[in-house]
Each structure stands twice: as structure tokens, then as C-alpha cells.
């Protein structure tokens, strides 16, 4: 009988999905990178200066694993934490988001991490607050006990200290009010929602004592998220700094090959690095994108990103591979029991296996574990495991992801899912359509442009739970429609977020837009939102090298090819709903004319070739348009033809 | 279509400006056409009408400024392209071989019409250069074949096994063996092959012996020359010039471009890099989307015998 019969394969699970996942760790591997991160954290604490560490590695080289090790090492495991014992808050942010929503994405993930509980049942946020306030109060001893004492016996002092702290951190009055209630353990659910950046109904804002002055547009929402993030990061101190890890930054580039995503990220890092004093910012990047980072992230941001150090994760050599294999084998004592007396520790694998797999160049840990898994199964079954085809593997991953998203998605995530998922879906299902920047104000979230500029469709994400906010949004949309350049308007609202009965004016506004105007209200079902979320997740992983079949990363191109053949029907229907339009097809020149007027209003005088280049049309098209004498623009022909705006227009 | 007329009586500077501006337009037209164009072809692709003599002058200026290059006659008319003839010829060859592996003879027949100024010998020379630079692979001989194949892809074991195995299978079926028996035999063979003592390559990779020409050129197999150790030392010390941080990843492009290495052949340089990898001083970083890189970046890559490409190195730390 085969001695391995019935023993679970110790090499399954080669991907560490998050730093909070359980994994087998070999601390002697990547020791120097780990030490660099530890030194950076110490440096922040002792010098009160935020620093950046850049970790580069091939796909499957263990970047997330490294962050997991750091989390384990940095986080205090004791139930009792002394106020004078230095501590770390650990935050991990995977950048699977649309770059235009980046600050809101960071806010959500930062708050989510800060609200995780420590061994003493207080959250990381409470620890950050407690340490700052303890500094004011010269407190010592058990943090949890002292905090309880402050909350119960000295609430007024605590409020005064919080007020002072808010001033020092640049926290808004609203943030201060929410933090006060969080500390008092009042309305924690609402506080959490507000801190996460969710839209709250008027009554709930009233419960928190906040005014119902919803933010107006995309830019102000991003600015608000920026301010909340910086204020929260400034809560860190020399006794408790924050280790802020950014992972999968490649995912920002899924649809923004022009580098917009990386530039936005660079600016974000620069702001965090320069505006705070106690952040250790760790950025992980796949080595293949190394050149992109150098080309597309501004130099000042790159300097911030690696202000402390840069590390590269090397492939495993034979020795390291052996350590990894031994660690995995030792997890299950049944293997040791089954091992023949004369076999070495690597049994059932052999040194020759590892030698072959590592070769001269080495082998990534993920690939090594997958090779071991196959070999183990082969020895166990007496047959090489059948090779899983890409098609079968992707089908199974896709189904799993959809099911998981359907189970866990919340209506509060709808905007992020739409913002990140729709550009990917459009590129797959309708590659001839473009998502273009909205040049008009008030701006819509997205403007879809039909092939040959035949039509433009505006998209507004009406995901607000707050009816005043929704009404204001609809009013802005109505103003936007007045420009007359849109063929159709799509208002998207999650099917599970009702419009309250009392919101009469909001209902009327929706009716005006949809019954009399060119608007439609699209309510994606839970199934559609789950599929869209799964789609963006898969592409984010593929872009970051974290989607693998048999240990080999699946490229975004292969995924795209597969997805084109298997795109779920609900997603195709969503595309249809968004892009089908009726009525007169606008003159394609109409949109061009509007763009030209805007350009000339900004530039006053511009040469023809530059104008054509910036409007993405030919010079001839522009000349024809101007000759039609309809655009209040004149052309001086000559060796350098120049456009200018007619006086009085 | 709007007609653009150049006034020959116009002042010289004005006419020159016109010609210069139009030559930029013409370059764009040729580039967007995706194939070399003759003057007539350019005229067809232009959205404005320019008289032929003017157009010829415009094209000539673009050629003088090295923005367009004559790349030989096609259908008896001189054609122009945005890259020099040799680069055009190499791109064309790679394009043909991307679809399927071809022998030099078949390849020549496919490109000779476009490369009218090239003799068969010239095309063979280009093939050699492309193989040397790593853009093409000279595949080992197929069983019973007499001529090597060229491809942009590394050799695939299945291509070598398919035809002979099919032949044997047919014969075995003819003598009465069942398909199940044949499959079992093949599996046994595969197991024996894997368990043989000296596997030269990782079992996940197709194990096809490198062709003789490649083996000679392979930087891994190449013995270290007398100046090899000096070269490895120079490489290690010059890494600091690019980035002194010991953990930094360094692109091979800037490293190859350093003055010190201008007189080092590609083979020597790559052999020195592999020596540093073998002795655990350097780590190489793989690039899996080589097709997305431009030619300049592709040319800087390091390649191993298994057809993997590496774009950067870093100093090895524990």
C-alpha cells in the first residue's frame, strides 16, 4: 500500500490572499527584506518621520506573504498592553479600484483596518486615540484599563483631549463628533458607516448630530476622503505608528494604460508621506511593472515611495526551496510517520526534484509549491495529476468568485464596483465604445461614446442612501443634460437601495428625467453586481500576477480572451441596457463642435494641427466645421493655420 | 476633398515651411497605413489633395530628414516606410514567423516580393542576425527533416513528437493493439523518462535539445573566457552607478548601455550575467509579456535555454 494514501497534500494553497490569512512561514527566507521593513518601522518611531519602502518581486514571489509576516511580527499578541510599550497599527490596502476613486478606496480600507480589534478587544483606532491622549495626560500602565477609566470616570476630560487632538490632526468637526461617539461606544454602527465614507440617510446623520449637508460632486467627495485619511493617519504617534501597506498597485492600470492610475497613486503616496510623521508606507509592485513605475510615476512620488529603502524579492535557490518544502512537510505529522526509515527529510520529494525546479535562475515560491503539490499527488496516486486546462480552471474560479461576491456584497460597495468594473466590462463587451472624460459641468461619473462618435451616453451613479444627496445629484444631472450633447442618460441605482416614500421631490426629479427626458433608471440586480465585482477582482488579480493556474500566472490577455467567450449573460444585458438608445442620431459634428468651442474658450488662439490633435479628429474635419460658419470660430489659413474665437461670441 | 495648392511663386521660406509641415503629415499617413506606401499610395491615403510633383518633393524631404526610408520597389513602384530598410526587413521576417515556423526557403518565398532589393543570401544573413539577437529561434531539425525551421517561439516538444508518434500508433493499431494498450504504453514511457537519472531541465519545461548553432551561442553553456571574471567584477561594481541601493532592481537596458560594455559582445555580457546568477550574486527577474514591449526594450532582455526572458537583475540578499 502506498504510505501516503489518505494523507492531505501539504502543498495545496500557494496563494496568500491577504496578510490576515493563515500561512506556513519560513522566516529565514527573505530575511533581509523583512529586516528592512522592521528597520523602517523603528525609524519612523524614533525619528517621527514618515518613510517609504518599495518591495519589488516577480509574480508569486511572496509579496503579500511578506506583508503577512510583517503583520504577525508587528502586532502585539498580549491581552494586556502597556501604554509605554511601542505598538503598530497595521493597514493593508489592495488597489483594485478606479484611480479617480482612489482616496475613497483608501478611506474605506484604512477605516476597515483601523476598526479591527486587538487582543484586548479594543480596536486599532482606539489604541491610536488612547496613546495620543495618554501623552497629554502623562498616563502609564495598562492601556485598556486606563482607557476604560477615562471613558467612565473622566468623560469631560476625554472630550477636551479629543478636541485638542482633533485640532492637532486637522480633523473636521464632523470627524471629531463621530470619534467622540465611537469612544463613548454610542451608535457604533453609524459611526463605522460614516468613517467608511458611506452615504447615510438624513435621519441617521441627525442621530450622529451631523448636519445634512451632503457633498456635491466627485471632486469634493475625493477631497473629503483625502482629509479624513490624513486626519486618521495623523493620529499615529511615536508610541504607535501606522504601517500602511499598498498591494497590487498594478490593478490600477487595468483600463488606464496611459498611466493615469499610477500617477494618481504617486500623488497619494506623496501626500501621505509629506503630510504625516508616523507612517511606514510599504508599496509592493510586480517587477514586470518596474519600468512603468519609473516612467509614469512622477520622480517626487518615487522618491517618497522609496525614501527609506528598496528591496527586491529574489527567486528561491535550491537551499531556500528545501527550507520551504521542509516547513510544509512538517505541518502534517502523518508524513513523518509514513516516511521510510532510510528516506531523507525531503521525502516523498527528492533533492533532484528541487534541483530541477530551481535551475540556475531559481524558482518563485508559488511555482515551487505548485510543482511540489503536483509531485506529491503523483507519488500518492501513482499517476501524474491530469493537467487542468485553462478553460476549466478559469470557469471554476469565475463561478467561485461570483458566488462569493453574491454572498458578501453590500449596497454600500455599489459605487466602487461600478467605477472599477464598468470600464473593464465595456472594454470586453463593447470595445468600440469609449469611456471619455466628461468635459461639461456639472460632471457625470462616466460618459460613454459610441463608435464614430455617433452618440454619447451619460452615466450617473445614484447610489446615495441620503435622499437630499440624491436629489442634489439629480439636479446636477438635469443641469448637465441642458448642454444637449447626450443621446441618453442612465441613472444607475442598486436594486436593493430603495428610494424612501418621503422623498417626493427626488421621485419627481427621477420621473422628469426618465419619463419626459432621455433618461432611464437602471437597477442592476444582486446577480449583476456580483458578476461585475467578480470581473473586476479577476482582472485586478491577473494584472498583478495573482491569478494562477498550476502555478503559472494567467495574463490579463489570456483572461480577456477567455472572458470574451464566457461573459455572463447578465453582464451582456447590463451593457445592452446602458448603451442602447433611440431617437435621432446626433450629427457627429455636433459633439465635435461643442468640444471645439470649449477648446477655443480655453485657448483663445490655437494652431489647427494642435486643435485637431487635442480633439482627436483630422484637420479637414475641423476646417469643414469652421467653414460651415456655425461655431463662432474663424480660421486664418497660411503656412501655419490658426484658429481663433470671434469677438462677441 | 480639400485641395492644398502650393504657390510656386510664394516666397521660398513659405514654401519650405509648407513642405516641412506636409512632410510631417505624410509620415503620419505612412505610419498609420501600417505597410510601406508608394507616392501613389500616399496620395490615396491623404485626406487632402496634393499635386504629385509637390508630393514627390514632400516625400523626398521626409527621406532627407530620415523620417521616411525607401524600402524597395513593390509592384514596380518605390515604397517608403517609417523605419530603415533593414529594420523593416527584420520586422517583416519576424511577422511571418510569428504565425508558424518556416524553413529559410519558404520564408524567402514569402518575403521576396516585399524585399525586392534583398538577395536570398542577404535574407539568410538577416535570419542569422535575428537568431543571434534572440528575436528568432533556429529550431532543431524535425525527425526526417533536412532543413532547420525558424520561429519566434522556442521549440515545442509536441511538434517533434506528433508526426512520428502518430505513425507508430497507426502501425500498432494495424497489428491489432487497442488504443488503451497504446496509451498505457505511452504513460509508462513518460514515467520512465521522468525517472531517468539525469534530467537536464525542469520537468515542467519541454525538453528539446538545443540546436547545435544555439548551443554554441548559448550564453549559459559558454565556458568562461579569460576576461570573464573581470567582466563579472565590472558588472557588479557598475550596478552601483545605476542604483547604489543594494536591494534595487536594475533594468538590463541601462546596464548594457554603460560605456564600459560597449566593446563587449552580447554573448560575453550575457555569459557574465549568468555566471553571476550561478554564483548567487545576482538574481534575474522574468518578463512574461515580452510581446508587449517595444523593440528597444526587447533587445535588452536576457534569455535562457528554456525560452524565458529576463528584464532586470538585482543583487542577491538572503
Coordinates of C-alpha atoms in Angstrom, one line a residue, chain B residues 66-180:
Chain B
X66 CA 15.3 60.4 -42.2
X67 CA 11.7 60.4 -41.3
X68 CA 10.8 58.1 -44.2
X69 CA 13.0 55.4 -45.7
X70 CA 12.8 53.9 -49.2
X71 CA 12.3 50.1 -48.6
X72 CA 12.4 48.8 -52.2
X73 CA 10.1 48.5 -55.1
X74 CA 6.7 46.9 -54.8
X75 CA 4.7 46.5 -58.0
X76 CA 7.4 48.4 -59.7
X77 CA 7.0 51.5 -57.6
X78 CA 9.4 52.6 -54.9
X79 CA 7.8 52.3 -51.4
X80 CA 8.5 54.2 -48.2
X81 CA 8.4 53.3 -44.6
X82 CA 9.0 54.9 -41.3
X83 CA 11.9 52.7 -40.4
X84 CA 15.1 51.9 -42.3
X85 CA 15.1 49.1 -44.8
X86 CA 17.0 46.6 -42.6
X87 CA 14.7 47.1 -39.7
X88 CA 11.7 46.8 -41.9
X89 CA 13.1 43.6 -43.4
X90 CA 13.7 42.2 -39.9
X91 CA 10.2 43.1 -38.7
X92 CA 8.7 41.6 -41.8
X93 CA 10.5 38.3 -41.3
X94 CA 9.5 38.1 -37.6
X95 CA 5.9 38.9 -38.5
X96 CA 5.9 36.0 -41.0
X97 CA 7.5 33.6 -38.5
X98 CA 5.1 34.6 -35.7
X99 CA 2.3 32.7 -37.4
X100 CA 4.2 29.5 -38.0
X101 CA 7.7 28.1 -38.0
X102 CA 9.1 28.1 -41.6
X103 CA 12.3 26.9 -43.3
X104 CA 14.5 29.6 -44.8
X105 CA 13.4 28.6 -48.3
X106 CA 9.7 29.0 -47.6
X107 CA 10.3 32.2 -45.7
X108 CA 12.2 33.7 -48.6
X109 CA 9.4 33.0 -50.9
X110 CA 7.0 34.8 -48.6
X111 CA 9.1 37.9 -48.2
X112 CA 10.9 38.3 -51.5
X113 CA 8.2 40.4 -53.2
X114 CA 8.4 43.0 -50.4
X115 CA 12.2 42.7 -50.0
X116 CA 13.0 43.1 -53.7
X117 CA 16.4 44.6 -53.1
X118 CA 17.5 41.6 -50.9
X119 CA 19.2 38.5 -52.4
X120 CA 18.5 35.1 -50.8
X121 CA 21.9 35.3 -49.2
X122 CA 21.0 38.7 -47.7
X123 CA 17.8 37.3 -46.2
X124 CA 19.8 34.3 -44.8
X125 CA 22.2 36.8 -43.2
X126 CA 19.2 38.7 -41.6
X127 CA 18.0 35.4 -40.2
X128 CA 21.3 34.7 -38.6
X129 CA 21.4 38.2 -37.1
X130 CA 17.8 37.8 -35.8
X131 CA 18.7 34.5 -34.1
X132 CA 21.8 36.0 -32.6
X133 CA 19.8 38.9 -31.1
X134 CA 17.3 36.5 -29.6
X135 CA 14.4 37.6 -31.6
X136 CA 14.2 34.4 -33.6
X137 CA 14.9 30.8 -32.7
X138 CA 16.5 28.3 -35.0
X139 CA 14.6 25.2 -34.2
X140 CA 16.3 21.8 -34.1
X141 CA 15.7 19.5 -37.1
X142 CA 12.3 17.8 -37.2
X143 CA 12.7 14.0 -37.4
X144 CA 13.5 13.0 -41.0
X145 CA 13.7 16.7 -42.0
X146 CA 16.8 18.1 -43.7
X147 CA 16.3 21.8 -43.2
X148 CA 16.0 23.7 -40.0
X149 CA 13.0 25.8 -39.1
X150 CA 12.9 29.3 -37.8
X151 CA 10.3 30.7 -35.4
X152 CA 9.7 33.5 -33.0
X153 CA 8.8 30.8 -30.4
X154 CA 11.1 28.3 -28.7
X155 CA 11.0 24.7 -29.8
X156 CA 7.8 22.9 -28.7
X157 CA 8.2 19.2 -27.8
X158 CA 4.8 18.3 -29.1
X159 CA 5.7 19.5 -32.6
X160 CA 8.6 17.0 -32.7
X161 CA 6.6 14.1 -31.2
X162 CA 3.3 14.4 -33.0
X163 CA 4.0 13.0 -36.5
X164 CA 6.3 10.1 -35.6
X165 CA 4.1 9.0 -32.7
X166 CA 1.0 9.2 -34.9
X167 CA 2.8 7.0 -37.4
X168 CA 3.7 4.4 -34.8
X169 CA 0.2 4.5 -33.3
X170 CA -1.2 3.8 -36.8
X171 CA 1.1 0.8 -37.2
X172 CA 0.2 -0.6 -33.8
X173 CA -3.5 -0.3 -34.4
X174 CA -2.9 -2.1 -37.8
X175 CA -1.3 -5.1 -36.0
X176 CA -4.2 -5.3 -33.6
X177 CA -3.3 -3.4 -30.4
X178 CA -6.1 -1.5 -28.7
X179 CA -5.9 2.3 -28.1
X180 CA -6.0 1.7 -24.3

